[in-house]
Amino acid sequence: MDTLAARIPSPLSASAPAAQETSPIGSLIRSHRLRIGLTQRELADLSTISVRAIRDLEHGKARRPRSATVQLVADALRLGPRARAALEEAAHRGRVLTDSQDLAAPPTALHAMAGREGETEVLVAELSGTGTERLITMVGLTGVGKTRLALAVAERLHGAGLPVLWHAFPGGRPEYLDLGDETTAPVAALVDDLFGAPGPGGRTGTAAASLVELVGDGATLLVLDGAPAAPPRPDRLTALLRACPGLRLLVTSDAPWRVPGERVFLVSPLEVPAPGGADAGAPALRVFLDHVRRARPDFVAGPADLERAARVCRLLDGHPGALAAAASWLVVYDLATLCHGLGADPAALLHHLGEAGVAGDLRTALHDRLSRLPADARTLLDALCAHPPAERANPGADPDQGREMAELTALTGLSLPECGRRLRELLINGVVRAEYRDGVSRFRVLGLARAAWAHPAAATAAAH
C-alpha cells in the first residue's frame, strides 16, 4: 500500500526546479531500477505502490518513506542483503526526527510543577510506544494547569527517546520558552490543514504529506496545546493517524472533541490541605506559597500564616490559576485581608493584580467558559448554585462538602439517568468535583466556578 505522502500532491510539485532535486534514497532507487531495465510504471506494478510514489521518491519529493514502502521497493528490485541494507540506511537518514542528534524536543517550562505525579505517570504510560492510546484530550476548567501537565508528559517521553512536536494555538498564556525548530512550519501547516476546508475528494491536504514524510512510521508525540473545542475534520484526522502508525496526539482543550478513539482525561485542581490543618506537603499549598514568595520575596510563613494560606487553598479549591491570581494581591494585602476578601466574594479577586495585561481577568474567562456549557448542564449548574448545602450559609466558612446523587435528584426533580448525564457534563468541564469517601460519592461545585457563575454582570463589565 502506498503512503499518504505518495497519494497526496507534494507542496514541492508547483516548483519545477525542486522537482529535479534528488535524495540519497531516490538516487539509489533510480540507479537500481535502471540497472535492471525497469520503467517507473513497471517498478510500481511489481512493488504494488503507485507510480507517483516512485516518481516522488526518485525526484526527492518524498525523502522519508515508511519502512513498509522501502521493503516493497527492495523486494521489487530483488536487492541482495547489502544493497537492501544501504537502501534502508538511506531512508533512515531522511527521517530527521529519529536521529538522536536532532531529536525534536518540547518547549522549556518556566515554572516547576507540583502534585501531578500520578497524572503524569498515567499519561506517559498511555502515550508511550507500548501504550494503547493514540489520541488523548486533556480537559478541565480554564487555568487548571493542562499545559503544564502536558509539558511534564512531553519532557518525560522525550527523555525516553521519543521525538516531540509541539503546536500552541493563539490565545493562551505563555507557560514555556519555545524557540522553534525545523519542525515548526510543517506542524503549523498540518494544523491549518486539519481544521481547514475540505480538500479535493475529502483527502488530507499537502501539508499533512510533509508531516508524514517527517514522521514516517516511527513513534512520535504531537502536542496540540489550547486546541479549539470544535474538532478537526474527522477524515483528515483519520488519514493522518493511519499514515503515521507511531504518531500519538496529546491535546489540551476546554472540552473534548468527541471523536472516535478519543481518550478524555480530566485535569482536576490540586489537592488542598484538610479543613482544620495546614499540611505543608499539600500540592495546592506548595504552589500557593511559591506564588506568594514571588509577590513578596521577604515572606516567611509562621504557623498563623500557614493556616491562612491553607484556607485560601480550600476557598479556591486548589485551582492553580486562581491561586496565582490570589497571591498577586499580596503586593497590597496581607494574608488575613486576603482570606477575608476571598471568603466574602472570591469573584472580585480572580485576576492577577500584578499581571493584568498578561493574564487578564480569570473571572471573565471562567464565566465565558461556563456560558458555553450545554443548556441542560447550565440548568443543573443554576440549581446547584441557587441551593448550596447548609454549610455554605456562613460566608466565611470553608467550601461545602458536596451532595450525594440522591440529594441531587431530589433537589432537581430529575430522573437518575438524566441527572447523571447532566452531572457528567459538568464533571468533564471541571465545574463539579467528585469526591469518594467511605464508599459514597459526593459532588460539589467548585467555589470559584460558583463565584464566576454568580456574577455575570461583573464578568461582562470586566470584559469590556
GROMACS .gro file of C-alpha atoms in nm:
model
  464
    1MET     CA    1   0.000   0.000   0.000
    2ASP     CA    2   0.139   0.342  -0.086
    3THR     CA    3   0.188   0.606   0.180
    4LEU     CA    4  -0.033   0.908   0.239
    5ALA     CA    5   0.256   1.123   0.129
    6ALA     CA    6   0.259   0.941  -0.204
    7ARG     CA    7  -0.117   0.968  -0.256
    8ILE     CA    8  -0.125   1.342  -0.184
    9PRO     CA    9   0.032   1.604  -0.410
   10SER     CA   10   0.355   1.728  -0.252
   11PRO     CA   11   0.394   2.101  -0.171
   12LEU     CA   12   0.702   2.097  -0.396
   13SER     CA   13   0.503   1.993  -0.702
   14ALA     CA   14   0.446   2.354  -0.806
   15SER     CA   15   0.819   2.419  -0.835
   16ALA     CA   16   0.992   2.286  -1.143
   17PRO     CA   17   1.349   2.323  -1.010
   18ALA     CA   18   1.260   2.143  -0.687
   19ALA     CA   19   1.123   1.851  -0.888
   20GLN     CA   20   1.474   1.782  -1.019
   21GLU     CA   21   1.629   1.756  -0.669
   22THR     CA   22   1.731   1.411  -0.555
   23SER     CA   23   1.779   1.242  -0.221
   24PRO     CA   24   2.006   0.953  -0.119
   25ILE     CA   25   1.723   0.702  -0.130
   26GLY     CA   26   1.589   0.846  -0.455
   27SER     CA   27   1.926   0.813  -0.626
   28LEU     CA   28   1.962   0.452  -0.509
   29ILE     CA   29   1.615   0.351  -0.630
   30ARG     CA   30   1.672   0.512  -0.970
   31SER     CA   31   2.013   0.352  -1.020
   32HIS     CA   32   1.887   0.004  -0.924
   33ARG     CA   33   1.579   0.045  -1.146
   34LEU     CA   34   1.784   0.150  -1.450
   35ARG     CA   35   2.041  -0.124  -1.385
   36ILE     CA   36   1.780  -0.398  -1.430
   37GLY     CA   37   1.595  -0.213  -1.706
   38LEU     CA   38   1.263  -0.130  -1.538
   39THR     CA   39   1.045   0.170  -1.608
   40GLN     CA   40   0.882   0.360  -1.320
   41ARG     CA   41   0.548   0.203  -1.417
   42GLU     CA   42   0.694  -0.149  -1.410
   43LEU     CA   43   0.858  -0.089  -1.072
   44ALA     CA   44   0.528   0.046  -0.939
   45ASP     CA   45   0.343  -0.264  -1.059
   46LEU     CA   46   0.599  -0.500  -0.908
   47SER     CA   47   0.609  -0.319  -0.573
   48THR     CA   48   0.228  -0.259  -0.558
   49ILE     CA   49   0.275   0.111  -0.479
   50SER     CA   50   0.178   0.396  -0.708
   51VAL     CA   51   0.377   0.537  -0.998
   52ARG     CA   52   0.350   0.875  -0.830
   53ALA     CA   53   0.517   0.735  -0.518
   54ILE     CA   54   0.808   0.600  -0.725
   55ARG     CA   55   0.838   0.932  -0.909
   56ASP     CA   56   0.830   1.134  -0.585
   57LEU     CA   57   1.098   0.914  -0.429
   58GLU     CA   58   1.332   0.940  -0.728
   59HIS     CA   59   1.284   1.317  -0.764
   60GLY     CA   60   1.345   1.387  -0.398
   61LYS     CA   61   0.990   1.496  -0.313
   62ALA     CA   62   0.942   1.206  -0.070
   63ARG     CA   63   1.259   1.184   0.136
   64ARG     CA   64   1.132   0.989   0.437
   65PRO     CA   65   0.935   0.686   0.315
   66ARG     CA   66   0.784   0.444   0.562
   67SER     CA   67   0.968   0.119   0.632
   68ALA     CA   68   0.694  -0.084   0.465
   69THR     CA   69   0.735   0.117   0.144
   70VAL     CA   70   1.112   0.065   0.144
   71GLN     CA   71   1.064  -0.310   0.189
   72LEU     CA   72   0.820  -0.330  -0.104
   73VAL     CA   73   1.058  -0.140  -0.333
   74ALA     CA   74   1.355  -0.353  -0.224
   75ASP     CA   75   1.157  -0.673  -0.293
   76ALA     CA   76   1.053  -0.548  -0.637
   77LEU     CA   77   1.415  -0.460  -0.723
   78ARG     CA   78   1.528  -0.802  -0.593
   79LEU     CA   79   1.806  -0.645  -0.388
   80GLY     CA   80   2.061  -0.854  -0.205
   81PRO     CA   81   2.133  -0.812   0.166
   82ARG     CA   82   2.398  -0.542   0.125
   83ALA     CA   83   2.202  -0.335  -0.128
   84ARG     CA   84   1.885  -0.371   0.080
   85ALA     CA   85   2.069  -0.251   0.393
   86ALA     CA   86   2.205   0.050   0.203
   87LEU     CA   87   1.854   0.140   0.086
   88GLU     CA   88   1.715   0.114   0.440
   89GLU     CA   89   2.002   0.326   0.575
   90ALA     CA   90   1.932   0.597   0.315
   91ALA     CA   91   1.567   0.601   0.417
   92HIS     CA   92   1.665   0.622   0.784
   93ARG     CA   93   1.893   0.921   0.721
   94GLY     CA   94   1.596   1.103   0.572
   95ARG     CA   95   1.387   1.069   0.888
   96VAL     CA   96   1.530   1.363   1.086
   97LEU     CA   97   1.301   1.307   1.383
   98THR     CA   98   1.459   0.973   1.463
   99ASP     CA   99   1.817   1.098   1.454
  100SER     CA  100   1.936   1.126   1.814
  101GLN     CA  101   2.128   1.448   1.747
  102ASP     CA  102   1.817   1.616   1.604
  103LEU     CA  103   1.554   1.468   1.836
  104ALA     CA  104   1.262   1.710   1.826
  105ALA     CA  105   1.211   1.848   2.178
  106PRO     CA  106   0.920   2.009   2.366
  107PRO     CA  107   0.937   2.371   2.489
  108THR     CA  108   1.105   2.453   2.819
  109ALA     CA  109   0.867   2.506   3.113
  110LEU     CA  110   0.903   2.834   3.302
  111HIS     CA  111   0.790   2.703   3.640
  112ALA     CA  112   0.816   2.383   3.840
  113MET     CA  113   0.513   2.157   3.876
  114ALA     CA  114   0.373   2.014   4.199
  115GLY     CA  115   0.120   1.745   4.275
  116ARG     CA  116   0.076   1.596   3.928
  117GLU     CA  117   0.297   1.290   3.963
  118GLY     CA  118   0.008   1.043   3.939
  119GLU     CA  119  -0.145   1.204   3.631
  120THR     CA  120   0.198   1.226   3.466
  121GLU     CA  121   0.266   0.856   3.518
  122VAL     CA  122  -0.069   0.755   3.370
  123LEU     CA  123  -0.035   0.975   3.063
  124VAL     CA  124   0.326   0.871   2.997
  125ALA     CA  125   0.228   0.504   3.013
  126GLU     CA  126  -0.068   0.550   2.778
  127LEU     CA  127   0.124   0.757   2.521
  128SER     CA  128   0.450   0.561   2.518
  129GLY     CA  129   0.545   0.332   2.234
  130THR     CA  130   0.386   0.039   2.419
  131GLY     CA  131   0.079   0.236   2.528
  132THR     CA  132  -0.268   0.178   2.393
  133GLU     CA  133  -0.386   0.537   2.335
  134ARG     CA  134  -0.327   0.740   2.022
  135LEU     CA  135  -0.543   1.045   2.096
  136ILE     CA  136  -0.576   1.186   2.448
  137THR     CA  137  -0.762   1.511   2.510
  138MET     CA  138  -0.687   1.675   2.843
  139VAL     CA  139  -0.984   1.883   2.959
  140GLY     CA  140  -1.056   2.094   3.264
  141LEU     CA  141  -1.154   2.437   3.384
  142THR     CA  142  -0.967   2.740   3.249
  143GLY     CA  143  -0.633   2.784   3.428
  144VAL     CA  144  -0.631   2.442   3.594
  145GLY     CA  145  -0.284   2.353   3.461
  146LYS     CA  146  -0.343   2.144   3.147
  147THR     CA  147  -0.050   2.299   2.960
  148ARG     CA  148   0.193   2.250   3.248
  149LEU     CA  149   0.093   1.884   3.277
  150ALA     CA  150   0.132   1.837   2.901
  151LEU     CA  151   0.483   1.983   2.926
  152ALA     CA  152   0.572   1.737   3.202
  153VAL     CA  153   0.443   1.442   2.999
  154ALA     CA  154   0.627   1.561   2.686
  155GLU     CA  155   0.950   1.607   2.881
  156ARG     CA  156   0.928   1.253   3.020
  157LEU     CA  157   0.860   1.095   2.683
  158HIS     CA  158   1.130   1.300   2.514
  159GLY     CA  159   1.377   1.189   2.781
  160ALA     CA  160   1.288   0.830   2.693
  161GLY     CA  161   1.386   0.892   2.330
  162LEU     CA  162   1.054   0.995   2.176
  163PRO     CA  163   1.052   1.292   1.934
  164VAL     CA  164   0.803   1.560   2.044
  165LEU     CA  165   0.632   1.806   1.811
  166TRP     CA  166   0.454   2.100   1.976
  167HIS     CA  167   0.194   2.345   1.846
  168ALA     CA  168   0.029   2.618   2.056
  169PHE     CA  169  -0.296   2.772   1.936
  170PRO     CA  170  -0.331   3.152   1.974
  171GLY     CA  171  -0.482   3.297   2.289
  172GLY     CA  172  -0.308   3.100   2.562
  173ARG     CA  173  -0.092   3.241   2.838
  174PRO     CA  174   0.278   3.160   2.779
  175GLU     CA  175   0.400   2.900   3.029
  176TYR     CA  176   0.715   2.798   2.845
  177LEU     CA  177   1.003   2.909   2.627
  178ASP     CA  178   0.964   2.787   2.270
  179LEU     CA  179   1.249   2.880   2.041
  180GLY     CA  180   1.112   2.679   1.750
  181ASP     CA  181   1.299   2.443   1.518
  182GLU     CA  182   1.276   2.297   1.171
  183THR     CA  183   0.954   2.114   1.260
  184THR     CA  184   0.758   2.431   1.347
  185ALA     CA  185   0.647   2.515   0.991
  186PRO     CA  186   0.524   2.168   0.886
  187VAL     CA  187   0.337   2.122   1.215
  188ALA     CA  188   0.166   2.462   1.182
  189ALA     CA  189   0.073   2.378   0.823
  190LEU     CA  190  -0.067   2.044   0.936
  191VAL     CA  191  -0.286   2.214   1.199
  192ASP     CA  192  -0.423   2.454   0.938
  193ASP     CA  193  -0.492   2.153   0.718
  194LEU     CA  194  -0.669   1.954   0.991
  195PHE     CA  195  -0.900   2.239   1.083
  196GLY     CA  196  -0.934   2.384   0.732
  197ALA     CA  197  -1.178   2.344   0.447
  198PRO     CA  198  -1.216   2.007   0.269
  199GLY     CA  199  -0.961   1.921   0.005
  200PRO     CA  200  -1.033   1.755  -0.331
  201GLY     CA  201  -1.231   1.440  -0.269
  202GLY     CA  202  -1.214   1.498   0.108
  203ARG     CA  203  -0.847   1.398   0.115
  204THR     CA  204  -0.593   1.529   0.362
  205GLY     CA  205  -0.406   1.820   0.208
  206THR     CA  206  -0.043   1.860   0.107
  207ALA     CA  207   0.055   1.995   0.449
  208ALA     CA  208  -0.016   1.655   0.602
  209ALA     CA  209   0.205   1.493   0.341
  210SER     CA  210   0.501   1.699   0.465
  211LEU     CA  211   0.446   1.584   0.821
  212VAL     CA  212   0.403   1.223   0.711
  213GLU     CA  213   0.743   1.243   0.544
  214LEU     CA  214   0.890   1.398   0.858
  215VAL     CA  215   0.743   1.141   1.097
  216GLY     CA  216   0.730   0.828   0.883
  217ASP     CA  217   0.617   0.526   1.081
  218GLY     CA  218   0.831   0.600   1.386
  219ALA     CA  219   0.695   0.672   1.733
  220THR     CA  220   0.634   1.048   1.772
  221LEU     CA  221   0.429   1.264   2.011
  222LEU     CA  222   0.236   1.560   1.870
  223VAL     CA  223   0.105   1.805   2.132
  224LEU     CA  224  -0.173   2.046   2.034
  225ASP     CA  225  -0.191   2.298   2.318
  226GLY     CA  226  -0.501   2.512   2.366
  227ALA     CA  227  -0.690   2.346   2.081
  228PRO     CA  228  -1.042   2.470   1.999
  229ALA     CA  229  -1.337   2.269   2.127
  230ALA     CA  230  -1.457   2.227   1.769
  231PRO     CA  231  -1.293   1.907   1.643
  232PRO     CA  232  -1.073   1.882   1.332
  233ARG     CA  233  -1.207   1.728   1.013
  234PRO     CA  234  -1.251   1.359   1.105
  235ASP     CA  235  -1.146   1.233   0.762
  236ARG     CA  236  -0.817   1.420   0.781
  237LEU     CA  237  -0.750   1.317   1.138
  238THR     CA  238  -0.815   0.954   1.050
  239ALA     CA  239  -0.593   0.973   0.742
  240LEU     CA  240  -0.309   1.122   0.946
  241LEU     CA  241  -0.327   0.852   1.214
  242ARG     CA  242  -0.337   0.578   0.951
  243ALA     CA  243  -0.043   0.721   0.758
  244CYS     CA  244   0.168   0.759   1.074
  245PRO     CA  245   0.106   0.444   1.281
  246GLY     CA  246   0.353   0.554   1.550
  247LEU     CA  247   0.206   0.902   1.597
  248ARG     CA  248   0.042   0.988   1.931
  249LEU     CA  249  -0.164   1.305   1.986
  250LEU     CA  250  -0.190   1.484   2.320
  251VAL     CA  251  -0.443   1.767   2.309
  252THR     CA  252  -0.523   2.030   2.572
  253SER     CA  253  -0.863   2.192   2.536
  254ASP     CA  254  -1.156   2.329   2.735
  255ALA     CA  255  -1.378   2.047   2.609
  256PRO     CA  256  -1.334   1.706   2.443
  257TRP     CA  257  -1.351   1.669   2.066
  258ARG     CA  258  -1.591   1.375   2.095
  259VAL     CA  259  -1.437   1.186   1.804
  260PRO     CA  260  -1.394   0.807   1.775
  261GLY     CA  261  -1.091   0.673   1.959
  262GLU     CA  262  -1.055   0.978   2.183
  263ARG     CA  263  -0.948   0.925   2.544
  264VAL     CA  264  -1.081   1.210   2.760
  265PHE     CA  265  -0.853   1.289   3.054
  266LEU     CA  266  -0.990   1.530   3.317
  267VAL     CA  267  -0.735   1.755   3.487
  268SER     CA  268  -0.872   1.847   3.830
  269PRO     CA  269  -0.746   2.118   4.067
  270LEU     CA  270  -0.466   2.034   4.307
  271GLU     CA  271  -0.515   1.857   4.639
  272VAL     CA  272  -0.575   2.104   4.923
  273PRO     CA  273  -0.496   2.079   5.297
  274ALA     CA  274  -0.773   1.919   5.503
  275PRO     CA  275  -1.001   2.157   5.697
  276GLY     CA  276  -0.853   2.250   6.032
  277GLY     CA  277  -0.499   2.175   5.917
  278ALA     CA  278  -0.212   2.324   5.719
  279ASP     CA  279  -0.035   2.024   5.563
  280ALA     CA  280   0.277   2.183   5.414
  281GLY     CA  281   0.306   1.891   5.171
  282ALA     CA  282  -0.034   1.952   5.009
  283PRO     CA  283   0.033   2.038   4.641
  284ALA     CA  284  -0.204   2.337   4.639
  285LEU     CA  285  -0.034   2.489   4.942
  286ARG     CA  286   0.312   2.438   4.791
  287VAL     CA  287   0.205   2.610   4.469
  288PHE     CA  288   0.036   2.897   4.653
  289LEU     CA  289   0.337   2.963   4.879
  290ASP     CA  290   0.564   2.960   4.574
  291HIS     CA  291   0.350   3.235   4.415
  292VAL     CA  292   0.344   3.425   4.746
  293ARG     CA  293   0.725   3.434   4.756
  294ARG     CA  294   0.731   3.573   4.402
  295ALA     CA  295   0.496   3.853   4.503
  296ARG     CA  296   0.676   3.913   4.835
  297PRO     CA  297   1.033   3.776   4.836
  298ASP     CA  298   1.072   3.866   5.205
  299PHE     CA  299   0.774   3.649   5.308
  300VAL     CA  300   0.840   3.399   5.591
  301ALA     CA  301   0.539   3.185   5.685
  302GLY     CA  302   0.466   3.138   6.052
  303PRO     CA  303   0.203   2.897   6.190
  304ALA     CA  304  -0.079   3.153   6.160
  305ASP     CA  305   0.023   3.239   5.802
  306LEU     CA  306   0.027   2.871   5.707
  307GLU     CA  307  -0.326   2.825   5.841
  308ARG     CA  308  -0.447   3.127   5.644
  309ALA     CA  309  -0.268   3.007   5.330
  310ALA     CA  310  -0.429   2.664   5.369
  311ARG     CA  311  -0.770   2.828   5.393
  312VAL     CA  312  -0.702   3.028   5.075
  313CYS     CA  313  -0.627   2.698   4.901
  314ARG     CA  314  -0.957   2.550   5.022
  315LEU     CA  315  -1.158   2.859   4.929
  316LEU     CA  316  -1.012   2.839   4.577
  317ASP     CA  317  -1.034   2.458   4.556
  318GLY     CA  318  -0.665   2.424   4.478
  319HIS     CA  319  -0.714   2.577   4.132
  320PRO     CA  320  -0.360   2.678   4.011
  321GLY     CA  321  -0.471   2.982   3.810
  322ALA     CA  322  -0.684   3.115   4.095
  323LEU     CA  323  -0.403   3.056   4.346
  324ALA     CA  324  -0.164   3.257   4.130
  325ALA     CA  325  -0.421   3.535   4.095
  326ALA     CA  326  -0.486   3.547   4.470
  327ALA     CA  327  -0.114   3.551   4.555
  328SER     CA  328  -0.058   3.853   4.331
  329TRP     CA  329  -0.287   4.056   4.561
  330LEU     CA  330  -0.038   4.015   4.845
  331VAL     CA  331   0.153   4.305   4.695
  332VAL     CA  332  -0.108   4.524   4.868
  333TYR     CA  333  -0.285   4.285   5.111
  334ASP     CA  334  -0.171   4.066   5.395
  335LEU     CA  335  -0.292   3.706   5.423
  336ALA     CA  336  -0.560   3.789   5.679
  337THR     CA  337  -0.712   4.054   5.449
  338LEU     CA  338  -0.690   3.819   5.151
  339CYS     CA  339  -0.871   3.542   5.341
  340HIS     CA  340  -1.147   3.784   5.440
  341GLY     CA  341  -1.189   3.907   5.083
  342LEU     CA  342  -1.199   3.558   4.936
  343GLY     CA  343  -1.447   3.440   5.199
  344ALA     CA  344  -1.683   3.730   5.124
  345ASP     CA  345  -1.652   3.747   4.743
  346PRO     CA  346  -1.384   3.539   4.567
  347ALA     CA  347  -1.504   3.656   4.225
  348ALA     CA  348  -1.366   4.004   4.289
  349LEU     CA  349  -1.012   3.869   4.335
  350LEU     CA  350  -0.995   3.626   4.042
  351HIS     CA  351  -0.744   3.821   3.840
  352HIS     CA  352  -0.369   3.888   3.861
  353LEU     CA  353  -0.320   4.227   4.022
  354GLY     CA  354   0.040   4.250   3.909
  355GLU     CA  355  -0.004   4.092   3.563
  356ALA     CA  356  -0.344   4.212   3.446
  357GLY     CA  357  -0.214   4.290   3.100
  358VAL     CA  358  -0.077   3.937   3.062
  359ALA     CA  359  -0.324   3.708   3.234
  360GLY     CA  360  -0.638   3.920   3.210
  361ASP     CA  361  -0.940   3.859   3.429
  362LEU     CA  362  -0.975   3.494   3.532
  363ARG     CA  363  -1.333   3.556   3.643
  364THR     CA  364  -1.428   3.669   3.291
  365ALA     CA  365  -1.254   3.371   3.134
  366LEU     CA  366  -1.429   3.130   3.371
  367HIS     CA  367  -1.772   3.281   3.312
  368ASP     CA  368  -1.719   3.271   2.935
  369ARG     CA  369  -1.627   2.904   2.963
  370LEU     CA  370  -1.931   2.826   3.178
  371SER     CA  371  -2.166   3.013   2.948
  372ARG     CA  372  -2.070   2.776   2.665
  373LEU     CA  373  -2.190   2.469   2.854
  374PRO     CA  374  -2.487   2.281   2.703
  375ALA     CA  375  -2.821   2.430   2.807
  376ASP     CA  376  -2.926   2.136   3.028
  377ALA     CA  377  -2.590   2.139   3.208
  378ARG     CA  378  -2.628   2.514   3.272
  379THR     CA  379  -2.973   2.446   3.419
  380LEU     CA  380  -2.824   2.197   3.665
  381LEU     CA  381  -2.546   2.444   3.749
  382ASP     CA  382  -2.808   2.713   3.816
  383ALA     CA  383  -2.988   2.481   4.057
  384LEU     CA  384  -2.670   2.385   4.241
  385CYS     CA  385  -2.555   2.747   4.275
  386ALA     CA  386  -2.900   2.865   4.386
  387HIS     CA  387  -2.926   2.597   4.658
  388PRO     CA  388  -2.583   2.546   4.819
  389PRO     CA  389  -2.558   2.299   5.106
  390ALA     CA  390  -2.625   2.428   5.456
  391GLU     CA  391  -2.257   2.460   5.542
  392ARG     CA  392  -2.227   2.738   5.282
  393ALA     CA  393  -2.473   2.957   5.473
  394ASN     CA  394  -2.179   3.114   5.657
  395PRO     CA  395  -1.989   3.332   5.404
  396GLY     CA  396  -1.668   3.278   5.597
  397ALA     CA  397  -1.689   2.901   5.600
  398ASP     CA  398  -1.467   2.668   5.402
  399PRO     CA  399  -1.609   2.526   5.075
  400ASP     CA  400  -1.902   2.287   5.107
  401GLN     CA  401  -1.856   1.911   5.119
  402GLY     CA  402  -2.093   1.843   4.831
  403ARG     CA  403  -2.407   1.638   4.780
  404GLU     CA  404  -2.476   1.274   4.716
  405MET     CA  405  -2.656   1.169   4.398
  406ALA     CA  406  -2.982   1.106   4.584
  407GLU     CA  407  -2.972   1.465   4.711
  408LEU     CA  408  -2.914   1.596   4.360
  409THR     CA  409  -3.209   1.410   4.211
  410ALA     CA  410  -3.434   1.529   4.498
  411LEU     CA  411  -3.315   1.888   4.452
  412THR     CA  412  -3.363   1.900   4.076
  413GLY     CA  413  -3.657   1.663   4.031
  414LEU     CA  414  -3.465   1.489   3.750
  415SER     CA  415  -3.454   1.117   3.697
  416LEU     CA  416  -3.136   0.936   3.797
  417PRO     CA  417  -3.016   0.883   3.435
  418GLU     CA  418  -3.092   1.241   3.327
  419CYS     CA  419  -2.929   1.390   3.636
  420GLY     CA  420  -2.628   1.166   3.576
  421ARG     CA  421  -2.591   1.283   3.214
  422ARG     CA  422  -2.601   1.649   3.312
  423LEU     CA  423  -2.367   1.594   3.604
  424ARG     CA  424  -2.117   1.414   3.380
  425GLU     CA  425  -2.111   1.718   3.150
  426LEU     CA  426  -2.027   1.941   3.446
  427LEU     CA  427  -1.761   1.695   3.561
  428ILE     CA  428  -1.594   1.677   3.219
  429ASN     CA  429  -1.583   2.056   3.206
  430GLY     CA  430  -1.423   2.070   3.550
  431VAL     CA  431  -1.710   2.268   3.707
  432VAL     CA  432  -1.802   1.996   3.957
  433ARG     CA  433  -1.558   1.787   4.155
  434ALA     CA  434  -1.628   1.429   4.263
  435GLU     CA  435  -1.503   1.306   4.598
  436TYR     CA  436  -1.524   0.947   4.724
  437ARG     CA  437  -1.533   0.887   5.096
  438ASP     CA  438  -1.644   0.578   5.285
  439GLY     CA  439  -1.785   0.422   4.969
  440VAL     CA  440  -2.008   0.722   4.893
  441SER     CA  441  -1.968   0.968   4.603
  442ARG     CA  442  -2.028   1.335   4.674
  443PHE     CA  443  -2.031   1.612   4.415
  444ARG     CA  444  -1.975   1.981   4.468
  445VAL     CA  445  -1.947   2.289   4.252
  446LEU     CA  446  -1.601   2.444   4.271
  447GLY     CA  447  -1.616   2.765   4.474
  448LEU     CA  448  -1.450   2.975   4.206
  449ALA     CA  449  -1.687   2.836   3.940
  450ARG     CA  450  -1.979   2.924   4.166
  451ALA     CA  451  -1.838   3.275   4.213
  452ALA     CA  452  -1.781   3.332   3.842
  453TRP     CA  453  -2.127   3.199   3.752
  454ALA     CA  454  -2.296   3.413   4.017
  455HIS     CA  455  -2.157   3.743   3.884
  456PRO     CA  456  -2.238   3.758   3.509
  457ALA     CA  457  -2.283   4.135   3.510
  458ALA     CA  458  -1.943   4.193   3.670
  459ALA     CA  459  -1.778   3.950   3.431
  460THR     CA  460  -1.934   4.121   3.129
  461ALA     CA  461  -1.823   4.462   3.254
  462ALA     CA  462  -1.468   4.335   3.308
  463ALA     CA  463  -1.459   4.200   2.954
  464HIS     CA  464  -1.529   4.549   2.819
   0.00000   0.00000   0.00000
